Short mmCIF file of C-alpha atoms in Angstrom, two decimals:
data_model
loop_
_atom_site.label_atom_id
_atom_site.label_comp_id
_atom_site.label_asym_id
_atom_site.label_seq_id
_atom_site.Cartn_x
_atom_site.Cartn_y
_atom_site.Cartn_z
CA UNK W 1 0.00 1.28 30.27
CA UNK W 2 0.84 4.51 30.68
CA UNK W 3 -1.97 5.59 33.56
CA UNK W 4 -5.23 6.77 33.24
CA UNK W 5 -5.72 10.60 31.56
CA UNK W 6 -7.08 13.40 33.55
CA UNK W 7 -8.35 11.44 35.72
CA UNK W 8 -10.49 9.89 33.00
CA UNK W 9 -11.69 5.97 34.59
CA UNK W 10 -10.98 2.66 32.82
CA UNK W 11 -12.78 -0.62 33.15
CA UNK W 12 -12.12 -4.46 30.32
CA UNK W 13 -10.52 -2.44 27.82
CA UNK W 14 -14.15 0.04 27.33
CA UNK W 15 -15.35 3.27 27.62
CA UNK W 16 -17.36 3.40 30.78
CA UNK W 17 -20.04 6.89 31.12
CA UNK W 18 -18.77 8.72 28.10
CA UNK W 19 -15.07 8.88 29.32
CA UNK W 20 -11.87 7.88 27.68
CA UNK W 21 -9.60 4.97 29.11
CA UNK W 22 -6.49 4.82 29.83
CA UNK W 23 -4.32 4.25 27.34
CA UNK W 24 -2.35 1.44 25.53
CA UNK W 25 1.35 3.05 24.11
CA UNK W 26 3.05 -0.86 22.99
CA UNK W 27 6.51 0.34 20.62
CA UNK W 28 5.73 -1.17 17.18
CA UNK W 29 9.31 -3.28 17.80
CA UNK W 30 7.73 -4.51 21.19
CA UNK W 31 4.13 -6.18 18.73
CA UNK W 32 3.93 -9.90 18.15
CA UNK W 33 5.57 -11.19 15.48
CA UNK W 34 5.08 -13.74 13.13
CA UNK W 35 6.48 -17.61 13.34
CA UNK W 36 9.90 -17.49 12.69
CA UNK W 37 9.64 -19.11 9.36
CA UNK W 38 7.43 -16.49 7.61
CA UNK W 39 9.66 -13.96 6.58
CA UNK W 40 11.38 -16.87 4.78
CA UNK W 41 8.64 -18.18 3.09
CA UNK W 42 7.49 -14.22 1.68
CA UNK W 43 11.54 -13.98 0.65
CA UNK W 44 10.91 -16.82 -1.07
CA UNK W 45 7.43 -16.03 -2.82
CA UNK W 46 8.68 -12.13 -3.57
CA UNK W 47 11.50 -14.10 -5.21
CA UNK W 48 9.97 -15.98 -7.52
CA UNK W 49 7.35 -13.87 -8.69
CA UNK W 50 10.45 -11.53 -9.16
CA UNK W 51 12.45 -14.09 -10.48
CA UNK W 52 8.93 -15.08 -12.99
CA UNK W 53 8.69 -11.32 -13.48
CA UNK W 54 12.49 -10.68 -15.18
CA UNK W 55 11.66 -13.82 -17.16
CA UNK W 56 9.10 -12.68 -18.58
CA UNK W 57 11.08 -9.15 -19.33
CA UNK W 58 13.21 -10.73 -21.56
CA UNK W 59 11.03 -13.72 -22.90
CA UNK W 60 9.32 -9.82 -24.51
CA UNK W 61 11.99 -8.10 -25.58
CA UNK W 62 13.85 -11.04 -27.38
CA UNK W 63 9.78 -11.31 -28.76
CA UNK W 64 10.44 -14.87 -27.77
CA UNK W 65 6.40 -14.64 -25.92
CA UNK W 66 4.20 -11.19 -26.09
CA UNK W 67 1.97 -10.45 -23.75
CA UNK W 68 -0.69 -7.96 -24.03
CA UNK W 69 1.04 -4.71 -22.67
CA UNK W 70 0.72 -1.42 -23.06
CA UNK W 71 3.47 -0.38 -25.55
CA UNK W 72 5.60 3.25 -26.05
CA UNK W 73 6.17 4.88 -28.71
CA UNK W 74 8.56 3.29 -31.53
CA UNK W 75 9.61 6.96 -31.69
CA UNK W 76 10.86 6.86 -27.98
CA UNK W 77 13.05 3.99 -27.91
CA UNK W 78 15.68 5.94 -26.99
CA UNK W 79 14.81 7.98 -24.61
CA UNK W 80 16.13 7.94 -20.98
CA UNK W 81 13.18 5.28 -18.85
CA UNK W 82 11.51 7.86 -16.54
CA UNK W 83 11.90 4.66 -13.85
CA UNK W 84 14.55 2.06 -12.85
CA UNK W 85 14.61 -2.11 -14.34
CA UNK W 86 13.17 -3.13 -10.59
CA UNK W 87 10.75 -0.44 -11.12
CA UNK W 88 9.39 -1.38 -14.63
CA UNK W 89 9.71 -5.34 -13.86
CA UNK W 90 7.46 -5.48 -10.44
CA UNK W 91 5.21 -3.00 -12.00
CA UNK W 92 4.73 -4.59 -15.51
CA UNK W 93 3.99 -7.80 -13.84
CA UNK W 94 3.46 -7.75 -10.32
CA UNK W 95 2.13 -4.50 -9.40
CA UNK W 96 -0.85 -5.41 -12.75
CA UNK W 97 -1.97 -8.21 -11.34
CA UNK W 98 -3.40 -6.70 -8.40
CA UNK W 99 -4.78 -3.74 -10.55
CA UNK W 100 -9.10 -4.81 -9.61
CA UNK W 101 -7.79 -4.16 -5.75
CA UNK W 102 -6.32 -0.62 -6.46
CA UNK W 103 -7.19 2.69 -7.43
CA UNK W 104 -11.48 1.78 -7.11
CA UNK W 105 -13.45 4.53 -7.89
CA UNK W 106 -16.01 5.28 -5.30
CA UNK W 107 -19.71 6.27 -6.71
CA UNK W 108 -21.49 9.01 -4.02
CA UNK W 109 -20.58 9.73 -0.20
CA UNK W 110 -17.59 7.99 1.22
CA UNK W 111 -19.91 7.05 4.81
CA UNK W 112 -20.45 4.07 6.42
CA UNK W 113 -21.67 2.52 3.40
CA UNK W 114 -20.63 3.72 -0.38
CA UNK W 115 -21.35 2.75 -3.87
CA UNK W 116 -17.52 1.29 -5.89
CA UNK W 117 -17.74 1.29 -9.57
CA UNK W 118 -17.44 -2.47 -11.13
CA UNK W 119 -14.81 -2.36 -13.25
CA UNK W 120 -13.38 -5.33 -15.31
CA UNK W 121 -10.16 -6.22 -17.44
CA UNK W 122 -10.08 -8.58 -20.80
CA UNK W 123 -6.14 -7.69 -21.22
CA UNK W 124 -4.64 -9.12 -18.12
CA UNK W 125 -4.95 -5.78 -15.57
CA UNK W 126 -3.72 -3.27 -18.20
CA UNK W 127 -6.58 -1.91 -18.11
CA UNK W 128 -9.77 -2.39 -16.81
CA UNK W 129 -13.28 -1.05 -17.82
CA UNK W 130 -16.07 0.16 -16.58
CA UNK W 131 -19.20 -2.69 -16.35
CA UNK W 132 -22.36 -0.20 -15.99
CA UNK W 133 -22.78 -1.63 -12.70
CA UNK W 134 -21.97 -0.75 -8.86
CA UNK W 135 -21.83 -2.15 -6.17
CA UNK W 136 -22.46 -1.73 -2.31
CA UNK W 137 -20.16 -1.91 0.79
CA UNK W 138 -19.08 -1.40 3.81
CA UNK W 139 -17.10 1.04 4.17
CA UNK W 140 -13.37 0.25 5.38
CA UNK W 141 -11.29 2.03 2.85
CA UNK W 142 -12.05 5.94 3.49
CA UNK W 143 -10.59 8.66 6.13
CA UNK W 144 -14.23 9.39 7.91
CA UNK W 145 -12.81 9.12 11.12
CA UNK W 146 -15.73 10.63 13.43
CA UNK W 147 -18.41 9.98 10.61
CA UNK W 148 -19.79 13.35 9.00
CA UNK W 149 -19.27 13.17 5.41
CA UNK W 150 -22.61 12.80 4.62
CA UNK W 151 -24.76 14.07 1.45
CA UNK W 152 -27.15 16.27 3.90
CA UNK W 153 -27.34 17.82 7.74
CA UNK W 154 -26.14 20.67 8.46
CA UNK W 155 -22.35 20.65 7.46
CA UNK W 156 -23.45 19.90 3.86
CA UNK W 157 -26.50 22.42 4.25
CA UNK W 158 -23.12 25.12 6.11
CA UNK W 159 -20.86 23.70 3.20
CA UNK W 160 -24.43 24.58 0.66
CA UNK W 161 -25.04 27.93 1.44
CA UNK W 162 -21.34 29.54 1.09
CA UNK W 163 -22.33 28.44 -2.33
CA UNK W 164 -24.29 30.48 -3.07
CA UNK W 165 -23.26 33.16 -0.93
CA UNK W 166 -19.94 32.66 -2.39
CA UNK W 167 -19.51 30.41 -4.48
CA UNK W 168 -16.88 28.09 -5.64
CA UNK W 169 -13.51 29.96 -5.33
CA UNK W 170 -11.17 32.85 -4.10
CA UNK W 171 -9.60 32.91 -7.10
CA UNK W 172 -5.78 34.15 -5.68
CA UNK W 173 -3.52 33.81 -2.84
CA UNK W 174 -3.50 34.67 0.73
CA UNK W 175 -0.80 37.82 0.08
CA UNK W 176 -2.60 38.73 -3.19
CA UNK W 177 -6.79 38.52 -3.97
CA UNK W 178 -7.56 35.39 -2.15
CA UNK W 179 -7.63 36.14 1.58
CA UNK W 180 -11.10 35.80 2.38
CA UNK W 181 -12.73 36.87 5.21
CA UNK W 182 -13.77 32.91 5.64
CA UNK W 183 -10.08 32.54 6.28
CA UNK W 184 -9.84 34.46 8.94
CA UNK W 185 -12.70 32.69 10.58
CA UNK W 186 -11.39 28.95 9.99
CA UNK W 187 -8.02 29.99 11.35
CA UNK W 188 -9.39 31.38 13.95
CA UNK W 189 -11.67 29.07 14.69
CA UNK W 190 -8.88 25.86 14.09
CA UNK W 191 -7.06 28.17 16.65
CA UNK W 192 -9.72 27.33 19.36
CA UNK W 193 -10.06 24.10 18.64
CA UNK W 194 -5.85 23.82 19.13
CA UNK W 195 -6.01 26.37 22.28
CA UNK W 196 -3.06 27.69 20.71
CA UNK W 197 -2.90 31.38 19.67
CA UNK W 198 -3.06 31.36 16.10
CA UNK W 199 -3.24 28.70 12.95
CA UNK W 200 -3.11 29.35 9.16
CA UNK W 201 -5.28 27.02 6.67
CA UNK W 202 -4.23 25.72 3.23
CA UNK W 203 -5.91 23.91 0.18
CA UNK W 204 -4.19 20.39 0.37
CA UNK W 205 -3.15 18.53 3.20
CA UNK W 206 0.07 17.22 1.66
CA UNK W 207 1.09 20.39 0.12
CA UNK W 208 0.73 22.14 3.83
CA UNK W 209 3.59 19.82 4.93
CA UNK W 210 5.87 20.05 1.83
CA UNK W 211 5.65 23.63 0.85
CA UNK W 212 6.44 24.56 4.36
CA UNK W 213 8.24 22.71 6.24
CA UNK W 214 10.85 24.78 3.61
CA UNK W 215 9.60 27.88 5.59
CA UNK W 216 10.78 26.54 8.89
CA UNK W 217 14.43 25.73 8.38
CA UNK W 218 16.81 25.93 5.39
CA UNK W 219 20.70 24.26 4.55
CA UNK W 220 22.15 24.48 8.39
CA UNK W 221 18.99 23.57 9.78
CA UNK W 222 19.03 19.89 11.40
CA UNK W 223 15.99 17.47 11.35
CA UNK W 224 15.03 14.22 12.90
CA UNK W 225 12.54 12.78 11.07
CA UNK W 226 10.75 9.28 12.04
CA UNK W 227 11.78 6.79 9.41
CA UNK W 228 7.84 6.17 9.42
CA UNK W 229 6.69 10.25 8.73
CA UNK W 230 5.16 10.39 5.98
CA UNK W 231 6.11 10.84 2.21
CA UNK W 232 4.50 14.34 2.21
CA UNK W 233 6.92 15.96 4.88
CA UNK W 234 9.98 13.67 3.84
CA UNK W 235 9.34 15.42 0.28
CA UNK W 236 9.19 19.25 2.88
CA UNK W 237 12.46 17.76 4.48
CA UNK W 238 14.42 17.60 0.95
CA UNK W 239 13.00 20.80 -1.05
CA UNK W 240 14.40 22.62 2.60
CA UNK W 241 17.72 21.57 2.38
CA UNK W 242 18.24 20.96 5.96
CA UNK W 243 20.53 17.96 7.29
CA UNK W 244 17.86 15.22 8.48
CA UNK W 245 18.45 12.57 10.04
CA UNK W 246 15.88 9.79 10.93
CA UNK W 247 15.16 7.77 13.83
CA UNK W 248 13.53 4.82 14.96
CA UNK W 249 9.53 4.62 14.60
CA UNK W 250 8.59 6.52 17.84
CA UNK W 251 11.56 5.74 19.49
CA UNK W 252 12.48 8.96 21.79
CA UNK W 253 15.80 7.75 23.11
CA UNK W 254 17.15 6.86 19.59
CA UNK W 255 15.78 9.76 18.58
CA UNK W 256 18.29 11.78 21.59
CA UNK W 257 21.42 9.94 20.66
CA UNK W 258 21.33 10.91 17.61
CA UNK W 259 20.24 14.27 17.81
CA UNK W 260 23.12 14.35 21.08
CA UNK W 261 25.65 12.59 17.76
CA UNK W 262 24.78 15.36 16.02
CA UNK W 263 25.08 18.52 18.11
CA UNK W 264 28.58 17.20 19.05
CA UNK W 265 29.63 17.99 15.69
CA UNK W 266 28.72 20.05 12.52
CA UNK W 267 26.54 20.75 9.39
CA UNK W 268 27.97 18.32 6.25
CA UNK W 269 26.54 21.59 4.09
CA UNK W 270 27.94 24.33 5.94
CA UNK W 271 30.35 23.17 8.05
CA UNK W 272 28.61 25.27 10.59
CA UNK W 273 26.96 24.59 13.76
CA UNK W 274 23.16 24.05 13.08
CA UNK W 275 20.91 27.43 13.26
CA UNK W 276 18.37 25.52 14.37
CA UNK W 277 16.50 21.52 15.52
CA UNK W 278 13.33 20.29 14.33
CA UNK W 279 12.03 17.10 15.73
CA UNK W 280 9.22 16.14 12.95
CA UNK W 281 6.57 13.33 14.16
CA UNK W 282 2.79 12.46 13.49
CA UNK W 283 0.21 11.58 15.81
CA UNK W 284 -0.58 8.78 14.96
CA UNK W 285 0.71 6.71 11.63
CA UNK W 286 -1.33 5.52 8.73
CA UNK W 287 0.41 2.74 8.35
CA UNK W 288 1.25 1.24 11.67
CA UNK W 289 -1.93 3.09 13.02
CA UNK W 290 0.69 3.40 16.43
CA UNK W 291 0.37 6.56 18.13
CA UNK W 292 3.06 8.27 18.86
CA UNK W 293 4.90 8.27 22.35
CA UNK W 294 4.56 12.37 22.90
CA UNK W 295 5.24 13.12 26.45
CA UNK W 296 8.61 11.79 25.48
CA UNK W 297 9.46 14.16 22.40
CA UNK W 298 8.14 16.58 23.87
CA UNK W 299 11.09 16.02 27.26
CA UNK W 300 13.70 16.25 24.77
CA UNK W 301 12.83 19.46 22.48
CA UNK W 302 12.07 20.89 26.81
CA UNK W 303 16.00 19.79 27.49
CA UNK W 304 17.39 20.24 23.45
CA UNK W 305 16.24 23.32 22.96
CA UNK W 306 15.04 21.85 19.82
CA UNK W 307 11.76 23.05 17.46
CA UNK W 308 8.48 19.86 17.52
CA UNK W 309 6.38 19.40 14.50
CA UNK W 310 3.70 17.04 14.82
CA UNK W 311 1.64 16.40 12.02
CA UNK W 312 -1.63 15.65 13.40
CA UNK W 313 -3.20 14.21 9.97
CA UNK W 314 -5.43 11.29 10.85
CA UNK W 315 -4.99 12.15 14.96
CA UNK W 316 -6.89 15.37 15.22
CA UNK W 317 -10.20 14.30 15.28
CA UNK W 318 -9.72 10.69 15.40
CA UNK W 319 -8.02 10.70 19.34
CA UNK W 320 -8.67 12.57 22.64
CA UNK W 321 -12.57 13.60 24.83
CA UNK W 322 -13.03 16.23 22.54
CA UNK W 323 -11.52 14.93 19.38
CA UNK W 324 -8.01 17.33 20.29
CA UNK W 325 -5.49 15.11 19.09
CA UNK W 326 -2.62 13.22 20.86
CA UNK W 327 -1.69 16.29 22.64
CA UNK W 328 -5.07 16.08 24.30
CA UNK W 329 -4.84 12.35 24.55
CA UNK W 330 -1.83 12.50 26.15
CA UNK W 331 -3.14 16.00 28.71
CA UNK W 332 -0.01 17.70 27.37
CA UNK W 333 0.36 21.49 26.84
CA UNK W 334 -0.41 21.76 23.28
CA UNK W 335 2.26 25.07 23.76
CA UNK W 336 4.99 22.72 24.35
CA UNK W 337 4.19 21.57 20.27
CA UNK W 338 6.07 24.34 18.13
CA UNK W 339 4.13 23.17 14.77
CA UNK W 340 0.47 21.93 14.95
CA UNK W 341 -0.55 20.90 11.30
CA UNK W 342 -3.09 18.64 10.78
CA UNK W 343 -5.53 18.05 7.70
CA UNK W 344 -9.00 18.43 7.21
CA UNK W 345 -9.52 16.03 4.98
CA UNK W 346 -10.21 12.98 6.80
CA UNK W 347 -12.33 13.65 10.37
CA UNK W 348 -13.81 16.60 9.04
CA UNK W 349 -14.28 14.91 5.32
CA UNK W 350 -13.71 17.90 4.14
CA UNK W 351 -10.03 19.36 1.87
CA UNK W 352 -7.09 21.16 2.88
CA UNK W 353 -4.65 20.95 5.74
CA UNK W 354 -3.59 23.40 8.37
CA UNK W 355 -1.27 24.69 10.38
CA UNK W 356 -0.83 26.29 14.31
CA UNK W 357 1.16 27.34 16.96
CA UNK W 358 2.44 30.66 18.25
CA UNK W 359 1.28 33.69 16.47
CA UNK W 360 5.42 34.64 15.67
CA UNK W 361 5.45 31.51 14.35
CA UNK W 362 2.07 31.54 12.06
CA UNK W 363 2.77 35.12 11.52
CA UNK W 364 6.12 33.71 9.87
CA UNK W 365 4.51 30.98 7.80
CA UNK W 366 1.95 33.08 6.23
CA UNK W 367 4.73 35.35 5.20
CA UNK W 368 7.14 32.92 3.44
CA UNK W 369 5.47 29.61 2.60
CA UNK W 370 5.04 28.75 -0.76
CA UNK W 371 2.13 27.96 -0.35
CA UNK W 372 0.39 31.36 0.56
CA UNK W 373 2.69 32.87 -1.72
CA UNK W 374 1.94 31.78 -4.42
CA UNK W 375 -0.64 28.64 -3.84
CA UNK W 376 -4.72 29.55 -4.19
CA UNK W 377 -6.84 29.44 -1.75
CA UNK W 378 -9.03 27.31 0.41
CA UNK W 379 -12.56 26.69 -0.95
CA UNK W 380 -15.50 28.91 0.90
CA UNK W 381 -17.67 26.12 1.03
CA UNK W 382 -14.70 23.61 2.36
CA UNK W 383 -14.53 26.26 4.90
CA UNK W 384 -17.98 26.24 5.89
CA UNK W 385 -17.65 22.41 6.19
CA UNK W 386 -14.24 22.28 8.35
CA UNK W 387 -16.25 25.28 10.93
CA UNK W 388 -19.60 23.48 11.58
CA UNK W 389 -17.82 20.14 12.40
CA UNK W 390 -15.43 21.55 15.10
CA UNK W 391 -18.53 23.34 16.48
CA UNK W 392 -20.24 20.34 16.85
CA UNK W 393 -17.47 18.69 18.29
CA UNK W 394 -17.29 21.53 20.51
CA UNK W 395 -20.08 21.42 21.53
CA UNK W 396 -21.12 24.59 20.42
CA UNK W 397 -24.09 23.22 18.08
CA UNK W 398 -25.88 22.75 21.91
CA UNK W 399 -25.80 18.92 21.86
CA UNK W 400 -23.90 16.02 22.50
CA UNK W 401 -23.00 15.55 19.02
CA UNK W 402 -19.11 15.77 18.93
CA UNK W 403 -18.49 13.60 22.32
CA UNK W 404 -20.63 11.55 21.93
CA UNK W 405 -18.79 10.52 18.04
CA UNK W 406 -15.28 10.69 19.51
CA UNK W 407 -16.57 7.83 22.52
CA UNK W 408 -18.28 5.93 19.58
CA UNK W 409 -15.12 5.78 17.13
CA UNK W 410 -13.01 5.13 19.93
CA UNK W 411 -15.48 2.34 21.08
CA UNK W 412 -14.85 0.59 17.37
CA UNK W 413 -11.24 0.97 17.51
CA UNK W 414 -10.86 -0.95 20.95
CA UNK W 415 -13.96 -3.65 20.05
CA UNK W 416 -12.54 -4.47 16.29
CA UNK W 417 -9.17 -4.44 17.29
CA UNK W 418 -9.99 -6.67 20.04
CA UNK W 419 -12.48 -9.00 18.05
CA UNK W 420 -9.76 -9.41 15.49
CA UNK W 421 -6.92 -10.52 18.38
CA UNK W 422 -9.21 -12.95 19.52
CA UNK W 423 -9.52 -14.63 16.12
CA UNK W 424 -5.90 -15.16 15.30
CA UNK W 425 -4.74 -12.42 13.45
CA UNK W 426 -1.77 -9.60 13.47
CA UNK W 427 -2.77 -6.74 14.17
CA UNK W 428 0.00 -3.80 14.07
CA UNK W 429 -0.34 -0.72 16.21
CA UNK W 430 -2.43 0.79 19.42
CA UNK W 431 -5.46 0.17 20.74
CA UNK W 432 -6.70 3.31 20.25
CA UNK W 433 -6.00 3.54 16.94
CA UNK W 434 -8.49 3.38 14.62
CA UNK W 435 -6.42 2.76 11.76
CA UNK W 436 -5.98 -0.59 11.81
CA UNK W 437 -3.29 -2.82 10.40
CA UNK W 438 -4.01 -6.41 9.50
CA UNK W 439 -1.17 -8.04 8.47
CA UNK W 440 -0.70 -10.62 5.45
CA UNK W 441 3.07 -10.14 4.57
CA UNK W 442 2.47 -11.99 1.14
CA UNK W 443 1.75 -9.62 -1.57
CA UNK W 444 -0.35 -12.35 -3.35
CA UNK W 445 -2.40 -12.84 -0.35
CA UNK W 446 -3.81 -9.03 0.17
CA UNK W 447 -4.55 -9.60 -2.62
CA UNK W 448 -6.59 -12.33 -3.02
CA UNK W 449 -7.93 -11.09 0.65
CA UNK W 450 -9.16 -7.83 -0.96
CA UNK W 451 -11.25 -10.49 -3.57
CA UNK W 452 -12.33 -12.28 -0.85
CA UNK W 453 -13.71 -9.18 1.03
CA UNK W 454 -15.36 -7.69 -1.91
CA UNK W 455 -17.52 -10.69 -2.76
CA UNK W 456 -18.80 -10.31 0.79
CA UNK W 457 -19.70 -6.86 0.42
CA UNK W 458 -16.95 -5.14 2.20
CA UNK W 459 -14.66 -2.82 1.02
CA UNK W 460 -11.38 -2.43 2.33
CA UNK W 461 -7.59 -1.71 1.67
CA UNK W 462 -4.88 -3.41 -0.19
CA UNK W 463 -1.14 -2.21 0.95
CA UNK W 464 2.18 -3.56 -0.17
CA UNK W 465 5.10 -2.53 -2.06
CA UNK W 466 6.15 0.92 -2.42
CA UNK W 467 4.17 2.27 0.35
CA UNK W 468 5.50 -0.51 3.01
CA UNK W 469 7.70 -3.14 2.73
CA UNK W 470 7.94 -6.09 0.18
CA UNK W 471 8.08 -8.23 3.04
CA UNK W 472 5.13 -5.98 5.56
CA UNK W 473 2.11 -6.18 2.97
CA UNK W 474 -1.36 -5.70 4.92
CA UNK W 475 -4.87 -4.24 4.95
CA UNK W 476 -5.58 -1.08 6.66
CA UNK W 477 -9.00 -0.55 7.89
CA UNK W 478 -9.83 2.85 8.65
CA UNK W 479 -12.78 2.91 11.34
CA UNK W 480 -15.12 5.72 11.34
CA UNK W 481 -18.07 6.82 14.49
CA UNK W 482 -20.54 6.31 11.52
CA UNK W 483 -20.03 2.05 11.48
CA UNK W 484 -21.85 0.17 13.82
CA UNK W 485 -21.70 -2.97 16.35
CA UNK W 486 -23.48 -4.21 13.57
CA UNK W 487 -21.17 -3.75 10.93
CA UNK W 488 -18.51 -4.84 13.01
CA UNK W 489 -20.02 -7.99 13.65
CA UNK W 490 -20.58 -8.76 10.06
CA UNK W 491 -17.52 -7.76 8.76
CA UNK W 492 -15.21 -9.55 11.96
CA UNK W 493 -17.39 -13.15 10.72
CA UNK W 494 -16.43 -12.34 6.87
CA UNK W 495 -12.88 -11.63 7.96
CA UNK W 496 -12.63 -14.51 9.95
CA UNK W 497 -14.10 -16.78 7.16
CA UNK W 498 -12.08 -15.30 3.99
CA UNK W 499 -8.82 -15.42 6.81
CA UNK W 500 -9.61 -18.94 7.21
CA UNK W 501 -9.29 -19.26 3.13
CA UNK W 502 -6.13 -17.77 2.65
CA UNK W 503 -4.54 -18.82 5.90
CA UNK W 504 -3.59 -15.16 7.27
CA UNK W 505 -3.93 -16.28 11.13
CA UNK W 506 -0.54 -15.30 11.81
CA UNK W 507 -1.41 -13.63 15.31
CA UNK W 508 -1.75 -15.36 18.59
CA UNK W 509 -5.07 -15.65 19.77
CA UNK W 510 -5.88 -13.58 23.13
CA UNK W 511 -8.89 -14.45 23.78
CA UNK W 512 -9.26 -11.67 26.63
CA UNK W 513 -7.11 -8.39 26.71
#
């Protein structure tokens, strides 16, 4: 589907002769669905769990049955609760039972292999204690897409050299004493990598969205936001005060329909025509593994003279022949995207985020963003890690390592997804996406799935409510260029065994793709 990219060839869904293959653009709503009765059973399962949790809460409150649990200070009994009763009941009696599979502490570098600190609980999950031992696992949870997370090598050496030269911190904001010479260098490096006029970096990815969207729009503006956009984007939209409309996931037609209807009226906040329109999308959606239909959104932007904001937190470095993200993946002109946001935490194994675009736009952000006005700047060693990784991806280090990393990641993504479907698992997302959600639907199953995979020395991420809808729990795999075929085959063998034990084969077996 979608044709080839810049004439690059495809053969049996693989990479041929070092070229990136054609794209798969299946919308989420067209992904295979489980049997009709699955959602009924999942609904029954969660209903019974919630009823049991509410009964336990009442028994505990009335003193009929006392559970070993955290207790609040008696002096605070008359204080207003921090959350609603549902959240408290869910957290105390459902989430608590899964505390062994969430927030797992790691020890060491999060590469293809990582060490987990072993824990145990003697109070039914209220607290987790360290046992003093560690377990080495294959890492499918970290965002180490390009495999730059290493304790040694050119990137680590460059970061260490910056510590010796400049220390750890710059001690100020970009508009004060923290505007270090290395910041100008990394701004230029990222702009050249993105093929845009200018860029500016920030020390935190979440804040790159939440603190900068308010600098772009205000209460007289209109935002069109994908319904599955990240919490950082949602926070930024709320802080901006702009009127926000949510459209169906990755659905440009629904976006255009809502935009057209909104433009026919006035802003409900100012009762005047909107002063600007901003469409916000992501490159790869981190819980669905879907790749944005970028050409369609660019067409809407041009047709209605809107601004387009692209969050490439999970797509920069992860797709495209040289890892330049979804614009390169689709063969689109980066200049057609007004704001190209991304994080430096994932593919480049550093920390922070960036905004890229036209110089006039980036200068505006430098002047009016809360991140540049009030936030402390990015650390020099983190900048060195980013610059060296980008140089490798561009081939400026004189090697072919960057291109090979991009090819290896794509091969791993397509192979792993194909093999999961062959085994009967229900997998969301696009074939070229290294974010691979395997649907379990039941919260109880995803927790047990994670526990059993750990017994095979495989570390995975179990995801449930509120990160996903209540009835759509899932396992999320994040693939890396550092994963070998031997790693993936071992993982697939373990998945097949655990899938049979937990009865999580909700897809239709596909023998050939």
